[in-house]
CSV table of C-alpha atoms in Angstrom, one decimal:
chain,number,residue,atom,x,y,z
A,356,ILE,CA,0.2,0.3,0.4
A,357,ARG,CA,1.1,3.8,-1.0
A,358,VAL,CA,0.3,7.1,1.1
A,359,TRP,CA,2.0,9.5,-1.1
A,360,GLY,CA,2.8,12.4,0.7
A,361,VAL,CA,5.8,15.3,0.5
A,362,TYR,CA,8.5,12.1,0.6
A,363,ARG,CA,5.7,9.4,-1.4
A,364,VAL,CA,5.6,7.7,2.5
A,365,PHE,CA,5.6,3.3,1.5
A,366,ILE,CA,4.2,1.4,3.9
A,367,MET,CA,4.7,-2.4,4.5
A,368,LEU,CA,7.2,-1.9,1.5
A,369,SER,CA,10.9,-3.1,2.4
A,370,LEU,CA,14.2,-1.2,0.9
A,371,ARG,CA,15.6,-2.3,-2.2
A,372,PHE,CA,18.3,-0.5,-2.3
A,373,LYS,CA,19.7,0.3,1.6
A,374,ARG,CA,23.3,0.9,1.3
A,375,LEU,CA,23.7,3.9,-0.7
A,376,LEU,CA,26.9,6.0,-1.3
A,377,VAL,CA,26.5,9.7,-2.4
A,378,VAL,CA,28.6,11.1,-4.5
A,379,ILE,CA,28.8,14.9,-4.6
A,380,LYS,CA,30.3,17.1,-6.5
A,381,GLN,CA,32.4,20.0,-5.9
A,382,THR,CA,32.1,22.9,-6.8
A,383,ALA,CA,33.6,25.7,-9.3
A,384,TYR,CA,32.7,28.2,-6.3
A,385,GLU,CA,34.4,25.7,-3.8
A,386,GLU,CA,37.6,25.0,-6.4
A,387,TYR,CA,38.0,28.6,-6.4
A,388,SER,CA,38.0,29.7,-2.9
A,389,GLN,CA,40.8,27.1,-2.7
A,390,LEU,CA,42.5,28.9,-5.4
A,391,LYS,CA,41.5,32.8,-3.7
A,392,LEU,CA,43.4,31.4,-0.4
A,393,ARG,CA,46.4,30.6,-2.5
A,394,GLY,CA,46.3,34.0,-4.1
A,395,GLN,CA,45.9,32.3,-8.0
A,396,ALA,CA,42.2,32.8,-8.6
A,397,PRO,CA,41.2,34.6,-11.5
A,398,LYS,CA,40.5,38.2,-11.3
A,399,ALA,CA,37.5,37.9,-13.8
A,400,LEU,CA,35.9,35.2,-11.4
A,401,ARG,CA,31.9,36.5,-10.5
A,402,TRP,CA,31.8,35.3,-7.0
A,403,LYS,CA,28.1,36.0,-6.6
A,404,ARG,CA,27.0,33.8,-9.6
A,405,LEU,CA,29.2,31.1,-8.1
A,406,GLU,CA,28.3,31.7,-5.2
A,407,SER,CA,24.6,31.3,-6.1
A,408,ARG,CA,25.2,28.2,-8.3
A,409,TYR,CA,26.9,26.7,-5.0
A,410,GLU,CA,23.7,27.3,-2.9
A,411,SER,CA,21.9,25.6,-5.1
A,412,HIS,CA,23.6,22.4,-5.0
A,413,LYS,CA,24.3,22.5,-1.5
A,414,THR,CA,20.5,22.7,-0.7
A,415,CYS,CA,19.9,20.3,-3.4
A,416,VAL,CA,22.2,17.3,-1.5
A,417,THR,CA,20.6,18.7,2.1
A,418,ASN,CA,17.5,18.0,0.7
A,419,LEU,CA,18.1,14.5,-0.9
A,420,LEU,CA,19.9,13.5,2.6
A,421,SER,CA,16.6,14.5,4.1
A,422,ILE,CA,14.9,12.2,2.2
A,423,LEU,CA,16.8,9.3,2.6
A,424,ARG,CA,16.7,9.5,6.0
A,425,HIS,CA,12.4,9.9,6.0
A,426,HIS,CA,13.4,6.8,4.5
A,427,ASN,CA,15.7,5.0,6.9
A,428,VAL,CA,17.9,4.3,4.1
A,429,ASP,CA,22.2,3.8,5.5
A,430,PHE,CA,24.2,6.5,3.6
A,431,ALA,CA,27.4,6.9,3.4
A,432,CYS,CA,28.4,10.9,1.6
A,433,ILE,CA,31.7,11.2,-0.3
A,434,ASN,CA,33.4,14.3,-2.1
A,435,ARG,CA,33.6,13.1,-6.0
A,436,VAL,CA,37.7,14.0,-6.2
A,437,GLU,CA,37.9,12.1,-3.0
A,438,LEU,CA,36.2,9.0,-4.4
A,439,ASP,CA,38.1,5.1,-4.2
A,440,ARG,CA,37.1,1.3,-4.5
A,441,GLN,CA,37.3,1.3,-1.3
A,442,HIS,CA,34.1,3.6,-0.7
A,443,LEU,CA,32.1,0.8,-2.2
A,444,SER,CA,32.4,-2.2,0.1
A,445,GLY,CA,28.9,-3.2,1.1
A,446,VAL,CA,27.7,-0.3,-1.5
A,447,ASP,CA,24.3,-1.5,-3.5
A,448,LEU,CA,23.5,2.3,-5.2
A,449,VAL,CA,25.7,5.3,-5.7
A,450,VAL,CA,23.9,8.3,-6.4
A,451,ALA,CA,25.6,11.2,-8.4
A,452,VAL,CA,24.8,14.3,-6.7
A,453,GLY,CA,26.3,17.3,-9.3
A,454,GLY,CA,25.4,17.0,-13.5
A,455,ASP,CA,26.9,14.2,-16.5
A,456,GLY,CA,30.7,15.1,-15.0
A,457,THR,CA,29.6,13.2,-11.7
A,458,VAL,CA,27.8,10.8,-12.8
A,459,LEU,CA,30.6,9.8,-15.7
A,460,SER,CA,33.4,10.3,-12.9
A,461,ALA,CA,31.2,7.8,-10.4
A,462,ALA,CA,31.5,5.7,-13.3
A,463,HIS,CA,34.7,4.9,-13.6
A,464,PHE,CA,34.7,3.1,-10.7
A,465,LEU,CA,31.6,1.2,-11.1
A,466,ASP,CA,34.3,-1.2,-13.8
A,467,HIS,CA,32.8,-5.1,-12.6
A,468,GLY,CA,29.0,-3.2,-14.2
A,469,THR,CA,27.1,-5.2,-10.2
A,470,ILE,CA,26.3,-1.7,-8.7
A,471,PRO,CA,23.7,0.7,-10.3
A,472,LEU,CA,24.4,4.0,-10.6
A,473,LEU,CA,21.7,6.8,-9.7
A,474,GLY,CA,22.3,10.6,-11.0
A,475,ILE,CA,20.9,13.6,-9.6
A,476,ASN,CA,21.4,16.9,-11.5
A,477,SER,CA,22.0,19.3,-8.5
A,478,ASP,CA,22.0,22.2,-10.9
A,479,PRO,CA,19.9,22.5,-13.8
A,480,THR,CA,19.5,24.9,-16.8
A,481,SER,CA,16.6,27.2,-16.9
A,482,GLU,CA,14.8,27.3,-20.3
A,483,ASP,CA,15.7,30.8,-20.5
A,484,ASP,CA,19.5,30.8,-19.5
A,485,LYS,CA,20.1,28.1,-22.5
A,486,SER,CA,19.8,31.2,-24.9
A,487,VAL,CA,23.4,31.7,-26.6
A,488,LYS,CA,23.0,35.0,-27.7
A,489,LYS,CA,23.0,36.3,-23.6
A,490,LYS,CA,25.3,39.2,-22.5
A,491,SER,CA,26.7,36.0,-20.0
A,492,ASP,CA,26.6,32.1,-20.7
A,493,GLU,CA,24.7,31.0,-17.6
A,494,ARG,CA,24.2,27.5,-18.7
A,495,ARG,CA,25.1,24.9,-16.3
A,496,SER,CA,25.0,20.7,-16.2
A,497,HIS,CA,23.0,19.5,-19.6
A,498,GLY,CA,22.0,16.3,-17.4
A,499,ALA,CA,21.6,13.4,-20.1
A,500,LEU,CA,23.4,11.5,-17.6
A,501,CYS,CA,20.9,12.1,-14.9
A,502,MET,CA,17.5,10.4,-13.7
A,503,CYS,CA,15.9,13.3,-12.1
A,504,THR,CA,17.0,16.9,-10.7
A,505,ALA,CA,17.1,18.9,-7.9
A,506,GLN,CA,13.2,20.5,-8.4
A,507,ASP,CA,11.7,16.7,-8.7
A,508,MET,CA,13.4,14.4,-6.2
A,509,ASP,CA,10.9,14.5,-4.0
A,510,THR,CA,9.1,12.1,-5.9
A,511,ALA,CA,11.5,10.0,-8.7
A,512,LEU,CA,13.4,8.8,-5.7
A,513,PRO,CA,11.3,7.0,-3.2
A,514,PRO,CA,10.1,4.4,-6.3
A,515,VAL,CA,13.7,3.9,-6.7
A,516,LEU,CA,14.8,3.0,-2.9
A,517,TYR,CA,11.6,0.3,-3.1
A,518,GLY,CA,12.6,-1.3,-6.5
A,519,ASP,CA,10.8,0.6,-8.8
A,520,GLY,CA,12.2,3.0,-11.8
A,521,HIS,CA,13.7,2.3,-15.1
A,522,ILE,CA,17.2,1.4,-15.0
A,523,GLU,CA,18.9,0.9,-18.7
A,524,THR,CA,22.0,-1.2,-19.6
A,525,ARG,CA,24.3,0.8,-21.2
A,526,THR,CA,27.6,-0.5,-23.3
A,527,ARG,CA,30.9,1.4,-22.6
A,528,ILE,CA,34.1,1.4,-23.8
A,529,GLN,CA,36.9,-1.5,-23.4
A,530,THR,CA,40.6,0.0,-24.5
A,531,VAL,CA,43.7,-1.8,-24.1
A,532,VAL,CA,46.7,0.1,-24.4
A,533,LYS,CA,50.3,-2.3,-25.0
A,534,SER,CA,53.9,-0.2,-24.7
A,535,THR,CA,57.2,-1.7,-24.8
A,536,PHE,CA,56.8,-3.6,-21.4
A,537,ALA,CA,53.3,-3.1,-20.3
A,538,GLU,CA,49.8,-3.7,-20.9
A,539,THR,CA,47.5,-1.2,-19.2
A,540,ARG,CA,43.3,-1.7,-19.6
A,541,LEU,CA,41.7,1.6,-18.9
A,542,VAL,CA,38.9,1.8,-17.0
A,543,PRO,CA,35.6,1.8,-18.9
A,544,ALA,CA,33.8,5.0,-20.9
A,545,LEU,CA,31.0,5.8,-20.6
A,546,ASN,CA,30.8,8.5,-22.8
A,547,ASP,CA,33.8,8.4,-25.5
A,548,MET,CA,37.6,8.8,-25.9
A,549,LEU,CA,39.5,10.9,-27.1
A,550,ILE,CA,42.8,10.1,-28.9
A,551,ALA,CA,45.4,12.9,-29.8
A,552,ASN,CA,48.4,14.1,-29.7
A,553,PRO,CA,47.9,16.3,-26.3
A,554,SER,CA,48.9,19.4,-28.4
A,555,PRO,CA,45.9,20.9,-30.2
A,556,ALA,CA,47.7,22.3,-32.7
A,557,ALA,CA,49.4,18.7,-33.6
A,558,VAL,CA,49.3,16.3,-36.1
A,559,SER,CA,47.9,13.0,-34.7
A,560,ARG,CA,49.7,10.1,-36.2
A,561,PHE,CA,48.4,6.5,-36.2
A,562,ARG,CA,48.0,3.5,-38.6
A,563,MET,CA,44.6,2.6,-38.0
A,564,GLY,CA,42.8,-1.1,-38.3
A,565,TRP,CA,40.5,-3.5,-37.5
A,566,LEU,CA,41.8,-7.0,-35.0
A,567,GLN,CA,40.5,-10.3,-36.0
A,568,LYS,CA,42.0,-13.2,-33.9
A,569,ALA,CA,45.0,-14.9,-36.2
A,570,ASN,CA,43.2,-18.7,-36.7
A,571,GLN,CA,40.3,-16.2,-38.1
A,572,SER,CA,39.2,-15.8,-42.4
A,573,GLN,CA,40.9,-12.8,-42.5
A,574,HIS,CA,37.6,-11.8,-44.9
A,575,SER,CA,35.5,-11.9,-41.8
A,576,GLN,CA,33.8,-9.3,-40.1
A,577,ILE,CA,35.6,-6.5,-42.0
A,578,PRO,CA,33.4,-3.3,-43.2
A,579,ASP,CA,32.1,-3.5,-46.2
A,580,THR,CA,33.7,-0.5,-47.3
A,581,GLN,CA,36.3,-1.4,-49.4
A,582,ILE,CA,39.4,0.7,-48.7
A,583,PRO,CA,41.6,1.9,-51.4
A,584,ASN,CA,45.8,1.4,-51.2
A,585,CYS,CA,44.6,-0.5,-47.8
A,586,GLU,CA,46.4,-4.3,-47.4
A,587,ILE,CA,44.9,-6.6,-46.0
A,588,TYR,CA,49.4,-7.8,-44.2
A,589,GLY,CA,50.8,-10.3,-42.7
A,590,THR,CA,51.2,-8.1,-39.8
A,591,VAL,CA,50.5,-10.0,-35.6
A,592,THR,CA,49.7,-8.7,-33.3
A,593,ARG,CA,48.9,-9.4,-29.5
A,594,PHE,CA,47.0,-8.6,-26.6
A,595,SER,CA,46.7,-10.9,-23.2
A,596,GLY,CA,48.4,-13.0,-25.3
A,597,ILE,CA,46.4,-13.6,-27.8
A,598,PRO,CA,47.1,-13.6,-31.4
A,599,TYR,CA,45.5,-10.6,-33.8
A,600,SER,CA,45.9,-10.4,-37.1
A,601,VAL,CA,45.6,-6.8,-38.6
A,602,THR,CA,43.2,-5.8,-41.8
A,603,ASN,CA,41.8,-3.1,-43.3
A,604,SER,CA,44.4,-0.7,-41.8
A,605,ILE,CA,45.2,2.3,-43.5
A,606,ASN,CA,48.0,5.1,-42.5
A,607,VAL,CA,46.1,8.5,-40.5
A,608,TRP,CA,47.4,12.3,-40.6
A,609,SER,CA,44.5,14.1,-38.4
A,610,SER,CA,43.4,15.9,-35.3
A,611,GLY,CA,42.6,12.8,-33.9
A,612,MET,CA,39.8,10.5,-33.7
A,613,TRP,CA,36.5,10.4,-31.3
A,614,VAL,CA,35.6,6.8,-30.7
A,615,SER,CA,32.3,7.0,-28.5
A,616,THR,CA,29.1,4.7,-27.1
A,617,ALA,CA,25.9,5.0,-28.4
A,618,THR,CA,25.2,7.1,-24.7
A,619,GLY,CA,27.8,9.7,-26.0
A,620,SER,CA,26.9,9.9,-28.8
A,621,SER,CA,24.5,13.0,-28.5
A,622,ALA,CA,27.6,14.5,-27.0
A,623,ALA,CA,31.1,15.5,-28.2
A,624,MET,CA,29.7,12.7,-31.1
A,625,ALA,CA,27.1,15.0,-32.5
A,626,ALA,CA,29.0,18.0,-32.5
A,627,ALA,CA,31.8,16.7,-34.2
A,628,GLY,CA,29.3,16.1,-37.2
A,629,GLY,CA,28.8,12.1,-36.4
A,630,LYS,CA,25.9,9.5,-36.2
A,631,HIS,CA,23.4,9.8,-33.0
A,632,MET,CA,22.5,6.5,-31.7
A,633,ASN,CA,19.4,4.5,-30.1
A,634,THR,CA,20.9,3.6,-26.5
A,635,SER,CA,20.1,0.9,-26.2
A,636,SER,CA,22.3,0.1,-29.2
A,637,ARG,CA,25.7,-2.6,-28.4
A,638,ASP,CA,27.6,-0.6,-31.2
A,639,LEU,CA,30.3,1.5,-30.8
A,640,GLN,CA,30.8,5.2,-33.5
A,641,TYR,CA,34.0,6.7,-34.5
A,642,LEU,CA,35.1,9.8,-36.5
A,643,ILE,CA,38.0,10.8,-37.2
A,644,ARG,CA,38.9,14.7,-36.3
A,645,GLU,CA,40.4,16.8,-39.5
A,646,HIS,CA,41.3,13.7,-41.9
A,647,MET,CA,44.3,15.6,-43.8
A,648,ILE,CA,43.2,13.2,-46.9
A,649,GLU,CA,46.2,13.1,-50.2
A,650,ASN,CA,44.3,14.6,-53.1
A,651,HIS,CA,44.5,11.7,-55.5
A,652,PRO,CA,41.5,12.0,-57.3
A,653,SER,CA,41.0,7.7,-56.8
A,654,THR,CA,40.9,8.0,-53.1
A,655,LYS,CA,39.5,11.1,-51.2
A,656,GLN,CA,36.4,10.4,-51.2
A,657,GLU,CA,36.2,6.9,-50.4
A,658,LEU,CA,39.2,7.9,-47.5
A,659,ALA,CA,36.6,10.6,-46.8
A,660,ASP,CA,33.2,8.1,-46.7
A,661,PHE,CA,35.7,6.5,-44.3
A,662,ASN,CA,36.4,9.1,-41.3
A,663,ASN,CA,33.3,7.8,-39.0
A,664,LYS,CA,31.6,4.7,-39.4
A,665,ILE,CA,29.9,2.3,-36.7
A,666,VAL,CA,32.1,-0.3,-35.2
A,667,GLY,CA,29.5,-4.2,-34.5
A,668,SER,CA,29.7,-4.9,-31.1
A,669,GLU,CA,32.0,-7.6,-31.7
A,670,GLU,CA,34.5,-5.9,-33.9
A,671,GLN,CA,37.8,-4.6,-32.4
A,672,LEU,CA,39.5,-1.8,-33.7
A,673,THR,CA,43.3,-1.2,-33.5
A,674,LEU,CA,45.9,1.6,-33.7
A,675,ARG,CA,49.6,2.1,-33.4
A,676,TRP,CA,50.3,5.5,-32.6
A,677,ASN,CA,53.0,7.1,-34.7
A,678,SER,CA,53.2,10.2,-33.0
A,679,GLN,CA,55.6,10.7,-30.4
A,680,LYS,CA,53.4,11.8,-28.1
A,681,GLY,CA,49.8,11.2,-27.1
A,682,ARG,CA,47.5,10.8,-25.1
A,683,ILE,CA,43.9,9.4,-24.5
A,684,PHE,CA,41.1,11.4,-22.8
A,685,ILE,CA,38.2,9.4,-21.0
A,686,ASP,CA,35.2,11.1,-20.7
A,687,GLY,CA,36.1,14.3,-20.2
A,688,SER,CA,39.2,16.2,-19.3
A,689,HIS,CA,39.9,14.3,-16.0
A,690,LEU,CA,40.9,11.0,-16.8
A,691,SER,CA,43.6,10.5,-19.3
A,692,HIS,CA,46.3,8.2,-19.9
A,693,ASN,CA,49.5,9.1,-22.1
A,694,LEU,CA,50.5,7.4,-25.5
A,695,GLU,CA,54.3,7.0,-26.9
A,696,LEU,CA,55.3,6.4,-29.9
A,697,GLY,CA,54.7,3.0,-30.9
A,698,ASP,CA,52.0,2.2,-28.3
A,699,GLU,CA,49.0,-0.2,-29.6
A,700,ILE,CA,45.6,0.2,-28.8
A,701,LEU,CA,42.9,-2.0,-28.7
A,702,ILE,CA,39.6,-1.0,-28.8
A,703,ASN,CA,35.9,-2.7,-28.4
A,704,ALA,CA,32.5,-3.0,-27.0
A,705,LYS,CA,32.8,-5.2,-24.0
A,706,ALA,CA,33.9,-3.6,-21.2
A,707,PRO,CA,31.3,-4.4,-18.5
A,708,PRO,CA,27.8,-2.6,-19.2
A,709,LEU,CA,26.8,-0.3,-17.0
A,710,SER,CA,23.3,-0.4,-15.3
A,711,LEU,CA,22.1,3.5,-15.2
A,712,PHE,CA,18.7,4.6,-14.0
A,713,THR,CA,16.9,7.0,-16.3
A,714,ARG,CA,14.0,8.7,-16.6
A,715,ASP,CA,10.8,6.6,-18.0
A,716,ALA,CA,11.7,8.1,-21.6
A,717,ALA,CA,14.5,7.1,-23.7
A,718,LEU,CA,17.1,9.8,-23.1
């Protein structure tokens, strides 16, 4: 029986999630306040605006904790920048309070995919603030990965605590980097990865192809586009001791490459000209940025068409990094992995998927 009140009091129902970890965003106001104490804060900061957004965020956190106490939920709080895997012990639900960046940061620690994640947009952008022609830019986090906002969490959160709510399984990117002496598996990416030279003005050089286990037919699972001046050559590489043949490879000079999941296809990938994908898709997508294509009539258009492709859920991309330095940015700028000349990269959709609470309608 449900008795509806301010917090939707549930009677004779047991909690589905009994131990929550609340991951709280560190606001710009808090970060700049620390810089101000050291005399390093920019002079142009609008302190009143930053403080107003900080107060909105703090009010959301306070109200959230009141809801959890009202329903006798056991919880712990941790600042986003202090989150570590040790904080996940015994937790059956992670709640990220902030925006999409906080959701992405929390998701990086849920690399086994066994703990669901719920995002709350603590300071959503109003419709009026979305205008790009205003004198000042008042836009905040879009909140595409958040199930609810500070305005509606009092009605949206309690059903989840008792086993209701809409949960989706989201594909993530698995990436392995093989250097001279080590092989590193990166954290799963929920949105996207940018593989590029650390300097945006420098050329990113790499050789790109598809991987197949060495004992498979070289012509299976290859994209149907026949790439000119590409060869199915005899190079064999290994990841985790498994031999692979590299097929349909091309040399690329560009500004780097985006790789996204279906979840991230509406973010940077879409802004760069990529395809919007259904969030339930298990495929990936890549887009080569500003590909420097040789002006040869037999190859120019065909290679241009190859710049943006869907990567099937069973396909595997590989890159050999041919610039002196490189970097893989995972779900934004906060988390990255450095590359050196000769590093090899394996990319596929085989990372453990993430269970993410969303609004009832597809994002």
